[in-house]
Amino acid sequence: MQTLQRILRVLAQAIRKIIKYIKDRPQMQYILLGTVMFFIGRSILLGDTPSNADYFAQILIYTIVALGLNLLLGFSGLVSLATAAFMGISTYGMHILMENYEVNYFLAALIVLIFAGGLGLLVGVLSLKMQGIYLAIATLFVAHVIGELFRSFEAFNYGESARISEITFFGETSLSGYAQDDRIYLMGIVAIGLILAFVVIHNIVKSPSGRAFMAISRSYHAALAMGISVRRYRLLAFMIATIFAAFGGILYLTYMQSTGSVDRNWNLELSLILLAIVVVGGMKSLPGMLLGAAIIIGIPEFFFTPFEEFLQGFGPLENISLRGFDDIFTGLLIILTILFYPYGAIRIISRLKHTVQSKFQNKPSKGGDAA
Amino acid sequence: MDISTIIQILFNSLRTGSIVALAGLGIVLIYRTSKATNFAQGSIGTINAFVAGYIAHATGLSIWTSTLIALGTAFLTGVIIDKLFIRPAGRTASPVNKQILTLGIILILTGIMNMNIGILGDLFTPRYPEQFISSSERVMILGRNIQWNTIFIVALSIFLLSAIFLFIQKTRWGLAIRVTASNETAARLMGVPTKTVTMIAWAVAAMLGTIAGIALAPRAPAGLNPGLLIGTQVSAFFAAVFGGFQSFFGPVFAAYIIGFLLSAGRYGMSSYFGQPSIIADLIIYLVILIILYFKPFGIFGKAPERKV
Amino acid sequence: MSENVLSVKDLSMSFGGLKAVDSLSFHIKGKEILGLIGPNGAGKTTVFNCITQFYKNYEGIVILQGANKDKDLREVPVHKIIDYGIARTFQNLELIPDTSVMDNVLIGAHKDVKSNIIHHILQFPSLKRNEKRLKEKAERILAFLGIDHLKDAYVHGQPYGIMKLIEIGRALMGDPSLLILDEPAAGLNEKETKHLEGIVKKINEEYETAILLIEHNMGFVMDLCNTVIAINFGRFLAQGTPKEVQNNKAVQEAYLGEAES
């Protein structure tokens, strides 16, 4: 009996130690989060409706892009409506490099990321001139020009989607979206990308750079007076956001094995959805991006569709369609968040956590409880 | 290039410019009264253009009557958006947050246009509405057959734009709009009903967008569709930035310049370079983007000062 | 004590034809507290903005006296001014509301951040050491200001007096040899003003910084400043000890004029 108690105590201690270890290392939390996401994705792939895994992978990919956009919008206070266009540049870029020039996958990804960084720099330069409300308009123009570019040239399949049959990584190792086993690996790649994105953004926002990004948006003059070059950090914010969009595009091409099309994927609507993920998830919150993506992409895909089928089960409603409700849902969420809940959905969770904690520990609450 | 080609390009420019000017003036009206850059201008116009197209199709009414009805629904759309979304944001929301609000409105309107419940599915079916004047009605101008419809659209736009200018410059309500535009708080203190002014601005902007949509739809490549006014809206924003949000005349002027550049560019690209005309759009938008880099607040505009 | 730190010569600045500052000249000596007073709209903040190079198109010259050689500050970009030992606060608070007091103060040490964003992404060990050092410094400064208990609290929602102190703390992080305070006591109650007075005095003594300040609270100026310069409509009116300036006819008239209108 005593031995059992001792074993239990040692076990409890070990668990407590592990929890403390993870708690002290936010990077570990993100690795854990990514791993959990991978296993959820894997179980969807092995489940009854593996096609749902596409939406799940998109949630993860859009989370990555939203993390970059959050650095721009949430931290640096800069709006961009060209995010989807940058994703498109990356998918088409990968396709052209790999299919037309037979460049290795990793080299192609590197080239695309560097190119995206340069493009971000250009838009950043534009942002130095056009500020505030003009910036969103300028990025709208950029997105439009990129869209016209895709539609104009054959290299981009005139803006239509182009498929890749399989992706060759090293020598013989290749993964095809048609094979179920391969798709589990592909999901793994997306999950690793997610972890990478989380850790990189976490490291940035918790560093002196993170402080500088916040300073240029919230106390512009003080930032200058304290030696922060507004120009430098604006350019950096745009470069990072664009590189993240391109990274998301690379993962999209990798998982979906298609470039996507200008009209259905890389349009203003997707840029707005990404913006919605940041706004609804909670500006400045990193886990909020995953939450935002899960709400904005997940709820319509995983709840609206089954609900539609459920409604169709009733005689007179057999032809009902809930098409369009996803956009209305997203649009309403953006508006309601801006009007009533500017800290986003993540604030609800941190509030809950806070109440629970103070209930149990009976500690007086402090001022700094924001997410 | 012979004279008849020049005439053709000229009328195409005027037609495109007129449509852009209508949409652009709506954007400026809203900006001046609500300090919001309305990205939903195109969607608002499109959804009401659908209404006109549907009414003409379903009831057999002429496009003229249908347009009048659609202008009524447009008025309502503007009022509803102002009441439901823009007013509650009030003065507390930053201009960027107001921008994001209008982006949310785009998604809602796009969603509605994609809906397929009851009558809505039929209402938002892509179709080609009739022109105001049948395309067979033409007039010979310097060796070129010009559609009366084109002339009508240009004349209507110029009439509407002039009427709005006169209204803003000469009437009490126009004065109220100008006062609200320059300083809303002061205007309110002086007894100007700024709420009504803002509401009317949204309603009028919606109506202008709707006319732009109905004028464009019959000859748009995909007819009435949710993306009908996307290109027009981008051009309208170009015009508003280029001509300056601070003036009412500048954007209209800029709209006609952009209309001319697009028409001439498209013609030149296809007849001289043998390239698809879309490449002309690409180049022109790119050039305007570069011009905006050097003149970010337009040709007449001034940079806003940041107070230290 | 007698060495000049900063000299302003024939400074003029106009906005749309209107002269906000009109050929103003003065010096700040090492370790002195210099007060710049004048009625509203006298151009005081404009002088500060010219010194700290937020405005570049002024006439005249602003010279920083160094140990070895003098520096014309016009050649220095606004975000490099702090490298020359000049730090300032703002009349309208310029803080990041949605982050901690600590982070706000750390902004002031940005010039001491020798690492770049690549180091931050890859979490170089030197970054951690450097951050630890800066945080300790910030804690010392917060303790000096008497607000170290608030270091993890959010700035948003703090009382006005505390925010003013945070701004001063941020400026102190840059180890300034000249600290410029723009209306530090505005909006403070009597108790807070007294506390601030003590702090400014202590900064002057312990950190050995020269201080240039604008203030409307005459009691505050009288108690603190060694020298006071009065200006009106951007023009020089009087200079001297607080007492002398207070008894100056021209200064009295300038303030009376304001009271009448």
mmCIF file with all atom_site columns, N, CA and C in Angstrom, chain A residues 27 200 203-204 207-209 211-215 218-222 224-229 232-233 236 240 284 368 370, chain C residues 54 78-79 82 88 90 94-99 103 106-108 110-111 113 116-117 120-121 123 127 131 152-154 170-171:
data_model
loop_
_atom_site.group_PDB
_atom_site.id
_atom_site.type_symbol
_atom_site.label_atom_id
_atom_site.label_alt_id
_atom_site.label_comp_id
_atom_site.label_asym_id
_atom_site.label_entity_id
_atom_site.label_seq_id
_atom_site.pdbx_PDB_ins_code
_atom_site.Cartn_x
_atom_site.Cartn_y
_atom_site.Cartn_z
_atom_site.occupancy
_atom_site.B_iso_or_equiv
_atom_site.pdbx_formal_charge
_atom_site.auth_seq_id
_atom_site.auth_comp_id
_atom_site.auth_asym_id
_atom_site.auth_atom_id
_atom_site.pdbx_PDB_model_num
ATOM 1   N N  . GLN A 1 27  ? 8.281  27.766 -26.560 1.00 0.00 ? 27  GLN A N  1
ATOM 2   C CA . GLN A 1 27  ? 8.584  27.063 -27.804 1.00 0.00 ? 27  GLN A CA 1
ATOM 3   C C  . GLN A 1 27  ? 8.106  25.616 -27.729 1.00 0.00 ? 27  GLN A C  1
ATOM 4   N N  . VAL A 1 200 ? 9.064  30.991 -34.805 1.00 0.00 ? 200 VAL A N  1
ATOM 5   C CA . VAL A 1 200 ? 9.733  32.177 -35.354 1.00 0.00 ? 200 VAL A CA 1
ATOM 6   C C  . VAL A 1 200 ? 9.002  33.452 -34.924 1.00 0.00 ? 200 VAL A C  1
ATOM 7   N N  . ASN A 1 203 ? 9.474  34.121 -31.230 1.00 0.00 ? 203 ASN A N  1
ATOM 8   C CA . ASN A 1 203 ? 10.793 34.669 -30.938 1.00 0.00 ? 203 ASN A CA 1
ATOM 9   C C  . ASN A 1 203 ? 10.893 36.135 -31.336 1.00 0.00 ? 203 ASN A C  1
ATOM 10  N N  . ILE A 1 204 ? 10.227 36.486 -32.433 1.00 0.00 ? 204 ILE A N  1
ATOM 11  C CA . ILE A 1 204 ? 10.292 37.890 -32.854 1.00 0.00 ? 204 ILE A CA 1
ATOM 12  C C  . ILE A 1 204 ? 9.516  38.785 -31.892 1.00 0.00 ? 204 ILE A C  1
ATOM 13  N N  . SER A 1 207 ? 10.969 39.698 -28.511 1.00 0.00 ? 207 SER A N  1
ATOM 14  C CA . SER A 1 207 ? 12.337 40.217 -28.536 1.00 0.00 ? 207 SER A CA 1
ATOM 15  C C  . SER A 1 207 ? 12.310 41.739 -28.674 1.00 0.00 ? 207 SER A C  1
ATOM 16  N N  . PRO A 1 208 ? 13.472 42.370 -28.633 1.00 0.00 ? 208 PRO A N  1
ATOM 17  C CA . PRO A 1 208 ? 13.509 43.817 -28.867 1.00 0.00 ? 208 PRO A CA 1
ATOM 18  C C  . PRO A 1 208 ? 12.841 44.198 -30.187 1.00 0.00 ? 208 PRO A C  1
ATOM 19  N N  . SER A 1 209 ? 12.940 43.341 -31.203 1.00 0.00 ? 209 SER A N  1
ATOM 20  C CA . SER A 1 209 ? 12.260 43.647 -32.469 1.00 0.00 ? 209 SER A CA 1
ATOM 21  C C  . SER A 1 209 ? 10.760 43.752 -32.254 1.00 0.00 ? 209 SER A C  1
ATOM 22  N N  . ARG A 1 211 ? 9.153  44.588 -29.605 1.00 0.00 ? 211 ARG A N  1
ATOM 23  C CA . ARG A 1 211 ? 8.841  45.868 -28.958 1.00 0.00 ? 211 ARG A CA 1
ATOM 24  C C  . ARG A 1 211 ? 8.881  46.993 -29.973 1.00 0.00 ? 211 ARG A C  1
ATOM 25  N N  . ALA A 1 212 ? 9.890  46.940 -30.856 1.00 0.00 ? 212 ALA A N  1
ATOM 26  C CA . ALA A 1 212 ? 10.027 48.015 -31.850 1.00 0.00 ? 212 ALA A CA 1
ATOM 27  C C  . ALA A 1 212 ? 8.815  48.035 -32.775 1.00 0.00 ? 212 ALA A C  1
ATOM 28  N N  . PHE A 1 213 ? 8.322  46.843 -33.191 1.00 0.00 ? 213 PHE A N  1
ATOM 29  C CA . PHE A 1 213 ? 7.144  46.797 -34.066 1.00 0.00 ? 213 PHE A CA 1
ATOM 30  C C  . PHE A 1 213 ? 5.953  47.468 -33.392 1.00 0.00 ? 213 PHE A C  1
ATOM 31  N N  . MET A 1 214 ? 5.785  47.202 -32.098 1.00 0.00 ? 214 MET A N  1
ATOM 32  C CA . MET A 1 214 ? 4.652  47.813 -31.404 1.00 0.00 ? 214 MET A CA 1
ATOM 33  C C  . MET A 1 214 ? 4.853  49.312 -31.261 1.00 0.00 ? 214 MET A C  1
ATOM 34  N N  . ALA A 1 215 ? 6.098  49.706 -31.028 1.00 0.00 ? 215 ALA A N  1
ATOM 35  C CA . ALA A 1 215 ? 6.360  51.137 -30.821 1.00 0.00 ? 215 ALA A CA 1
ATOM 36  C C  . ALA A 1 215 ? 6.070  51.947 -32.088 1.00 0.00 ? 215 ALA A C  1
ATOM 37  N N  . ARG A 1 218 ? 2.213  52.331 -32.247 1.00 0.00 ? 218 ARG A N  1
ATOM 38  C CA . ARG A 1 218 ? 1.432  52.912 -31.148 1.00 0.00 ? 218 ARG A CA 1
ATOM 39  C C  . ARG A 1 218 ? 2.030  54.183 -30.585 1.00 0.00 ? 218 ARG A C  1
ATOM 40  N N  . SER A 1 219 ? 3.313  54.368 -30.711 1.00 0.00 ? 219 SER A N  1
ATOM 41  C CA . SER A 1 219 ? 3.907  55.621 -30.229 1.00 0.00 ? 219 SER A CA 1
ATOM 42  C C  . SER A 1 219 ? 4.984  56.036 -31.222 1.00 0.00 ? 219 SER A C  1
ATOM 43  N N  . TYR A 1 220 ? 4.504  56.463 -32.358 1.00 0.00 ? 220 TYR A N  1
ATOM 44  C CA . TYR A 1 220 ? 5.354  56.746 -33.511 1.00 0.00 ? 220 TYR A CA 1
ATOM 45  C C  . TYR A 1 220 ? 6.505  57.691 -33.181 1.00 0.00 ? 220 TYR A C  1
ATOM 46  N N  . HIS A 1 221 ? 6.182  58.826 -32.557 1.00 0.00 ? 221 HIS A N  1
ATOM 47  C CA . HIS A 1 221 ? 7.228  59.820 -32.308 1.00 0.00 ? 221 HIS A CA 1
ATOM 48  C C  . HIS A 1 221 ? 8.200  59.358 -31.233 1.00 0.00 ? 221 HIS A C  1
ATOM 49  N N  . ALA A 1 222 ? 7.648  58.728 -30.197 1.00 0.00 ? 222 ALA A N  1
ATOM 50  C CA . ALA A 1 222 ? 8.525  58.235 -29.142 1.00 0.00 ? 222 ALA A CA 1
ATOM 51  C C  . ALA A 1 222 ? 9.478  57.192 -29.714 1.00 0.00 ? 222 ALA A C  1
ATOM 52  N N  . LEU A 1 224 ? 10.717 57.067 -32.679 1.00 0.00 ? 224 LEU A N  1
ATOM 53  C CA . LEU A 1 224 ? 11.803 57.788 -33.354 1.00 0.00 ? 224 LEU A CA 1
ATOM 54  C C  . LEU A 1 224 ? 12.767 58.387 -32.335 1.00 0.00 ? 224 LEU A C  1
ATOM 55  N N  . ALA A 1 225 ? 12.204 59.026 -31.309 1.00 0.00 ? 225 ALA A N  1
ATOM 56  C CA . ALA A 1 225 ? 13.051 59.700 -30.332 1.00 0.00 ? 225 ALA A CA 1
ATOM 57  C C  . ALA A 1 225 ? 13.932 58.711 -29.575 1.00 0.00 ? 225 ALA A C  1
ATOM 58  N N  . MET A 1 226 ? 13.471 57.455 -29.475 1.00 0.00 ? 226 MET A N  1
ATOM 59  C CA . MET A 1 226 ? 14.243 56.458 -28.733 1.00 0.00 ? 226 MET A CA 1
ATOM 60  C C  . MET A 1 226 ? 15.168 55.661 -29.654 1.00 0.00 ? 226 MET A C  1
ATOM 61  N N  . GLY A 1 227 ? 15.295 56.080 -30.878 1.00 0.00 ? 227 GLY A N  1
ATOM 62  C CA . GLY A 1 227 ? 16.289 55.472 -31.751 1.00 0.00 ? 227 GLY A CA 1
ATOM 63  C C  . GLY A 1 227 ? 15.792 54.326 -32.605 1.00 0.00 ? 227 GLY A C  1
ATOM 64  N N  . ILE A 1 228 ? 14.450 54.177 -32.716 1.00 0.00 ? 228 ILE A N  1
ATOM 65  C CA . ILE A 1 228 ? 13.916 53.113 -33.563 1.00 0.00 ? 228 ILE A CA 1
ATOM 66  C C  . ILE A 1 228 ? 13.691 53.675 -34.967 1.00 0.00 ? 228 ILE A C  1
ATOM 67  N N  . SER A 1 229 ? 14.294 53.062 -35.945 1.00 0.00 ? 229 SER A N  1
ATOM 68  C CA . SER A 1 229 ? 14.099 53.515 -37.316 1.00 0.00 ? 229 SER A CA 1
ATOM 69  C C  . SER A 1 229 ? 12.767 52.978 -37.825 1.00 0.00 ? 229 SER A C  1
ATOM 70  N N  . ARG A 1 232 ? 13.002 51.112 -41.159 1.00 0.00 ? 232 ARG A N  1
ATOM 71  C CA . ARG A 1 232 ? 13.562 49.773 -41.098 1.00 0.00 ? 232 ARG A CA 1
ATOM 72  C C  . ARG A 1 232 ? 12.524 48.756 -40.631 1.00 0.00 ? 232 ARG A C  1
ATOM 73  N N  . TYR A 1 233 ? 11.763 49.107 -39.581 1.00 0.00 ? 233 TYR A N  1
ATOM 74  C CA . TYR A 1 233 ? 10.838 48.126 -39.033 1.00 0.00 ? 233 TYR A CA 1
ATOM 75  C C  . TYR A 1 233 ? 9.590  47.967 -39.899 1.00 0.00 ? 233 TYR A C  1
ATOM 76  N N  . LEU A 1 236 ? 10.737 45.645 -42.572 1.00 0.00 ? 236 LEU A N  1
ATOM 77  C CA . LEU A 1 236 ? 10.857 44.294 -42.008 1.00 0.00 ? 236 LEU A CA 1
ATOM 78  C C  . LEU A 1 236 ? 9.487  43.656 -41.842 1.00 0.00 ? 236 LEU A C  1
ATOM 79  N N  . ILE A 1 240 ? 8.526  40.183 -43.608 1.00 0.00 ? 240 ILE A N  1
ATOM 80  C CA . ILE A 1 240 ? 8.199  38.967 -42.860 1.00 0.00 ? 240 ILE A CA 1
ATOM 81  C C  . ILE A 1 240 ? 6.794  38.489 -43.223 1.00 0.00 ? 240 ILE A C  1
ATOM 82  N N  . LYS A 1 284 ? -2.445 40.505 -32.126 1.00 0.00 ? 284 LYS A N  1
ATOM 83  C CA . LYS A 1 284 ? -1.319 40.368 -31.205 1.00 0.00 ? 284 LYS A CA 1
ATOM 84  C C  . LYS A 1 284 ? -1.290 39.020 -30.484 1.00 0.00 ? 284 LYS A C  1
ATOM 85  N N  . GLY A 1 368 ? -2.814 43.541 -15.479 1.00 0.00 ? 368 GLY A N  1
ATOM 86  C CA . GLY A 1 368 ? -2.356 43.075 -16.783 1.00 0.00 ? 368 GLY A CA 1
ATOM 87  C C  . GLY A 1 368 ? -2.874 41.706 -17.155 1.00 0.00 ? 368 GLY A C  1
ATOM 88  N N  . ALA A 1 370 ? -4.552 41.086 -20.213 1.00 0.00 ? 370 ALA A N  1
ATOM 89  C CA . ALA A 1 370 ? -4.935 40.971 -21.622 1.00 0.00 ? 370 ALA A CA 1
ATOM 90  C C  . ALA A 1 370 ? -4.192 39.839 -22.305 1.00 0.00 ? 370 ALA A C  1
ATOM 91  N N  . PHE C 2 54  ? 12.745 66.608 -35.018 1.00 0.00 ? 54  PHE C N  1
ATOM 92  C CA . PHE C 2 54  ? 11.491 66.210 -35.644 1.00 0.00 ? 54  PHE C CA 1
ATOM 93  C C  . PHE C 2 54  ? 11.179 67.174 -36.785 1.00 0.00 ? 54  PHE C C  1
ATOM 94  N N  . VAL C 2 78  ? 16.534 61.988 -37.130 1.00 0.00 ? 78  VAL C N  1
ATOM 95  C CA . VAL C 2 78  ? 15.781 62.082 -35.874 1.00 0.00 ? 78  VAL C CA 1
ATOM 96  C C  . VAL C 2 78  ? 15.967 60.849 -34.995 1.00 0.00 ? 78  VAL C C  1
ATOM 97  N N  . HIS C 2 79  ? 16.060 59.659 -35.596 1.00 0.00 ? 79  HIS C N  1
ATOM 98  C CA . HIS C 2 79  ? 16.159 58.472 -34.754 1.00 0.00 ? 79  HIS C CA 1
ATOM 99  C C  . HIS C 2 79  ? 17.591 58.198 -34.282 1.00 0.00 ? 79  HIS C C  1
ATOM 100 N N  . ILE C 2 82  ? 19.147 60.172 -30.110 1.00 0.00 ? 82  ILE C N  1
ATOM 101 C CA . ILE C 2 82  ? 19.383 59.561 -28.793 1.00 0.00 ? 82  ILE C CA 1
ATOM 102 C C  . ILE C 2 82  ? 20.824 59.071 -28.655 1.00 0.00 ? 82  ILE C C  1
ATOM 103 N N  . ARG C 2 88  ? 13.917 62.556 -24.753 1.00 0.00 ? 88  ARG C N  1
ATOM 104 C CA . ARG C 2 88  ? 12.827 63.475 -24.460 1.00 0.00 ? 88  ARG C CA 1
ATOM 105 C C  . ARG C 2 88  ? 11.540 62.750 -24.082 1.00 0.00 ? 88  ARG C C  1
ATOM 106 N N  . PHE C 2 90  ? 7.069  63.472 -24.115 1.00 0.00 ? 90  PHE C N  1
ATOM 107 C CA . PHE C 2 90  ? 6.124  64.141 -25.006 1.00 0.00 ? 90  PHE C CA 1
ATOM 108 C C  . PHE C 2 90  ? 4.962  64.750 -24.230 1.00 0.00 ? 90  PHE C C  1
ATOM 109 N N  . GLU C 2 94  ? 3.094  59.467 -25.294 1.00 0.00 ? 94  GLU C N  1
ATOM 110 C CA . GLU C 2 94  ? 3.379  58.577 -26.425 1.00 0.00 ? 94  GLU C CA 1
ATOM 111 C C  . GLU C 2 94  ? 3.850  57.243 -25.868 1.00 0.00 ? 94  GLU C C  1
ATOM 112 N N  . LEU C 2 95  ? 2.909  56.482 -25.331 1.00 0.00 ? 95  LEU C N  1
ATOM 113 C CA . LEU C 2 95  ? 3.255  55.174 -24.773 1.00 0.00 ? 95  LEU C CA 1
ATOM 114 C C  . LEU C 2 95  ? 2.534  54.092 -25.557 1.00 0.00 ? 95  LEU C C  1
ATOM 115 N N  . ILE C 2 96  ? 3.005  52.854 -25.416 1.00 0.00 ? 96  ILE C N  1
ATOM 116 C CA . ILE C 2 96  ? 2.291  51.722 -26.015 1.00 0.00 ? 96  ILE C CA 1
ATOM 117 C C  . ILE C 2 96  ? 1.278  51.264 -24.981 1.00 0.00 ? 96  ILE C C  1
ATOM 118 N N  . PRO C 2 97  ? -0.010 51.506 -25.195 1.00 0.00 ? 97  PRO C N  1
ATOM 119 C CA . PRO C 2 97  ? -0.966 51.207 -24.138 1.00 0.00 ? 97  PRO C CA 1
ATOM 120 C C  . PRO C 2 97  ? -1.138 49.718 -23.871 1.00 0.00 ? 97  PRO C C  1
ATOM 121 N N  . ASP C 2 98  ? -1.049 48.910 -24.927 1.00 0.00 ? 98  ASP C N  1
ATOM 122 C CA . ASP C 2 98  ? -1.397 47.501 -24.765 1.00 0.00 ? 98  ASP C CA 1
ATOM 123 C C  . ASP C 2 98  ? -0.194 46.611 -24.515 1.00 0.00 ? 98  ASP C C  1
ATOM 124 N N  . THR C 2 99  ? 0.755  47.096 -23.746 1.00 0.00 ? 99  THR C N  1
ATOM 125 C CA . THR C 2 99  ? 1.814  46.209 -23.293 1.00 0.00 ? 99  THR C CA 1
ATOM 126 C C  . THR C 2 99  ? 2.276  46.678 -21.917 1.00 0.00 ? 99  THR C C  1
ATOM 127 N N  . ASP C 2 103 ? 7.994  46.711 -20.762 1.00 0.00 ? 103 ASP C N  1
ATOM 128 C CA . ASP C 2 103 ? 8.281  46.769 -22.202 1.00 0.00 ? 103 ASP C CA 1
ATOM 129 C C  . ASP C 2 103 ? 8.375  48.206 -22.683 1.00 0.00 ? 103 ASP C C  1
ATOM 130 N N  . LEU C 2 106 ? 11.676 49.548 -21.704 1.00 0.00 ? 106 LEU C N  1
ATOM 131 C CA . LEU C 2 106 ? 12.747 48.919 -22.495 1.00 0.00 ? 106 LEU C CA 1
ATOM 132 C C  . LEU C 2 106 ? 12.894 49.567 -23.880 1.00 0.00 ? 106 LEU C C  1
ATOM 133 N N  . ILE C 2 107 ? 11.796 50.120 -24.403 1.00 0.00 ? 107 ILE C N  1
ATOM 134 C CA . ILE C 2 107 ? 11.886 50.827 -25.697 1.00 0.00 ? 107 ILE C CA 1
ATOM 135 C C  . ILE C 2 107 ? 13.001 51.874 -25.638 1.00 0.00 ? 107 ILE C C  1
ATOM 136 N N  . GLY C 2 108 ? 13.157 52.480 -24.465 1.00 0.00 ? 108 GLY C N  1
ATOM 137 C CA . GLY C 2 108 ? 14.161 53.532 -24.313 1.00 0.00 ? 108 GLY C CA 1
ATOM 138 C C  . GLY C 2 108 ? 15.578 53.034 -24.491 1.00 0.00 ? 108 GLY C C  1
ATOM 139 N N  . HIS C 2 110 ? 16.509 50.996 -26.825 1.00 0.00 ? 110 HIS C N  1
ATOM 140 C CA . HIS C 2 110 ? 16.637 50.369 -28.145 1.00 0.00 ? 110 HIS C CA 1
ATOM 141 C C  . HIS C 2 110 ? 18.016 50.566 -28.750 1.00 0.00 ? 110 HIS C C  1
ATOM 142 N N  . LYS C 2 111 ? 18.643 51.709 -28.472 1.00 0.00 ? 111 LYS C N  1
ATOM 143 C CA . LYS C 2 111 ? 19.955 51.948 -29.079 1.00 0.00 ? 111 LYS C CA 1
ATOM 144 C C  . LYS C 2 111 ? 21.012 50.989 -28.521 1.00 0.00 ? 111 LYS C C  1
ATOM 145 N N  . VAL C 2 113 ? 20.417 47.829 -28.046 1.00 0.00 ? 113 VAL C N  1
ATOM 146 C CA . VAL C 2 113 ? 20.150 46.491 -28.582 1.00 0.00 ? 113 VAL C CA 1
ATOM 147 C C  . VAL C 2 113 ? 21.078 46.294 -29.765 1.00 0.00 ? 113 VAL C C  1
ATOM 148 N N  . ASN C 2 116 ? 20.205 41.912 -34.192 1.00 0.00 ? 116 ASN C N  1
ATOM 149 C CA . ASN C 2 116 ? 19.176 42.192 -35.179 1.00 0.00 ? 116 ASN C CA 1
ATOM 150 C C  . ASN C 2 116 ? 18.145 41.077 -35.195 1.00 0.00 ? 116 ASN C C  1
ATOM 151 N N  . ILE C 2 117 ? 17.190 41.210 -36.104 1.00 0.00 ? 117 ILE C N  1
ATOM 152 C CA . ILE C 2 117 ? 16.040 40.304 -36.060 1.00 0.00 ? 117 ILE C CA 1
ATOM 153 C C  . ILE C 2 117 ? 16.439 38.842 -36.293 1.00 0.00 ? 117 ILE C C  1
ATOM 154 N N  . HIS C 2 120 ? 17.268 37.428 -33.142 1.00 0.00 ? 120 HIS C N  1
ATOM 155 C CA . HIS C 2 120 ? 16.069 37.229 -32.333 1.00 0.00 ? 120 HIS C CA 1
ATOM 156 C C  . HIS C 2 120 ? 15.340 35.956 -32.747 1.00 0.00 ? 120 HIS C C  1
ATOM 157 N N  . ILE C 2 121 ? 15.240 35.742 -34.069 1.00 0.00 ? 121 ILE C N  1
ATOM 158 C CA . ILE C 2 121 ? 14.537 34.549 -34.544 1.00 0.00 ? 121 ILE C CA 1
ATOM 159 C C  . ILE C 2 121 ? 15.263 33.298 -34.061 1.00 0.00 ? 121 ILE C C  1
ATOM 160 N N  . GLN C 2 123 ? 17.240 33.090 -31.531 1.00 0.00 ? 123 GLN C N  1
ATOM 161 C CA . GLN C 2 123 ? 17.443 33.115 -30.080 1.00 0.00 ? 123 GLN C CA 1
ATOM 162 C C  . GLN C 2 123 ? 18.911 32.953 -29.688 1.00 0.00 ? 123 GLN C C  1
ATOM 163 N N  . LEU C 2 127 ? 21.617 37.369 -26.879 1.00 0.00 ? 127 LEU C N  1
ATOM 164 C CA . LEU C 2 127 ? 20.379 38.135 -26.780 1.00 0.00 ? 127 LEU C CA 1
ATOM 165 C C  . LEU C 2 127 ? 19.810 38.033 -25.374 1.00 0.00 ? 127 LEU C C  1
ATOM 166 N N  . GLU C 2 131 ? 19.272 41.048 -22.849 1.00 0.00 ? 131 GLU C N  1
ATOM 167 C CA . GLU C 2 131 ? 17.936 41.376 -22.367 1.00 0.00 ? 131 GLU C CA 1
ATOM 168 C C  . GLU C 2 131 ? 17.903 41.407 -20.845 1.00 0.00 ? 131 GLU C C  1
ATOM 169 N N  . ASP C 2 152 ? 4.971  44.756 -14.378 1.00 0.00 ? 152 ASP C N  1
ATOM 170 C CA . ASP C 2 152 ? 4.291  43.794 -15.250 1.00 0.00 ? 152 ASP C CA 1
ATOM 171 C C  . ASP C 2 152 ? 2.859  44.217 -15.595 1.00 0.00 ? 152 ASP C C  1
ATOM 172 N N  . ALA C 2 153 ? 2.422  45.334 -15.040 1.00 0.00 ? 153 ALA C N  1
ATOM 173 C CA . ALA C 2 153 ? 1.058  45.783 -15.318 1.00 0.00 ? 153 ALA C CA 1
ATOM 174 C C  . ALA C 2 153 ? 0.995  46.431 -16.696 1.00 0.00 ? 153 ALA C C  1
ATOM 175 N N  . TYR C 2 154 ? -0.218 46.456 -17.258 1.00 0.00 ? 154 TYR C N  1
ATOM 176 C CA . TYR C 2 154 ? -0.394 47.115 -18.546 1.00 0.00 ? 154 TYR C CA 1
ATOM 177 C C  . TYR C 2 154 ? -0.407 48.631 -18.362 1.00 0.00 ? 154 TYR C C  1
ATOM 178 N N  . ARG C 2 170 ? 11.418 55.757 -19.516 1.00 0.00 ? 170 ARG C N  1
ATOM 179 C CA . ARG C 2 170 ? 11.845 55.347 -20.851 1.00 0.00 ? 170 ARG C CA 1
ATOM 180 C C  . ARG C 2 170 ? 12.981 56.237 -21.347 1.00 0.00 ? 170 ARG C C  1
ATOM 181 N N  . ALA C 2 171 ? 12.853 57.543 -21.094 1.00 0.00 ? 171 ALA C N  1
ATOM 182 C CA . ALA C 2 171 ? 13.904 58.459 -21.530 1.00 0.00 ? 171 ALA C CA 1
ATOM 183 C C  . ALA C 2 171 ? 15.210 58.183 -20.776 1.00 0.00 ? 171 ALA C C  1
#
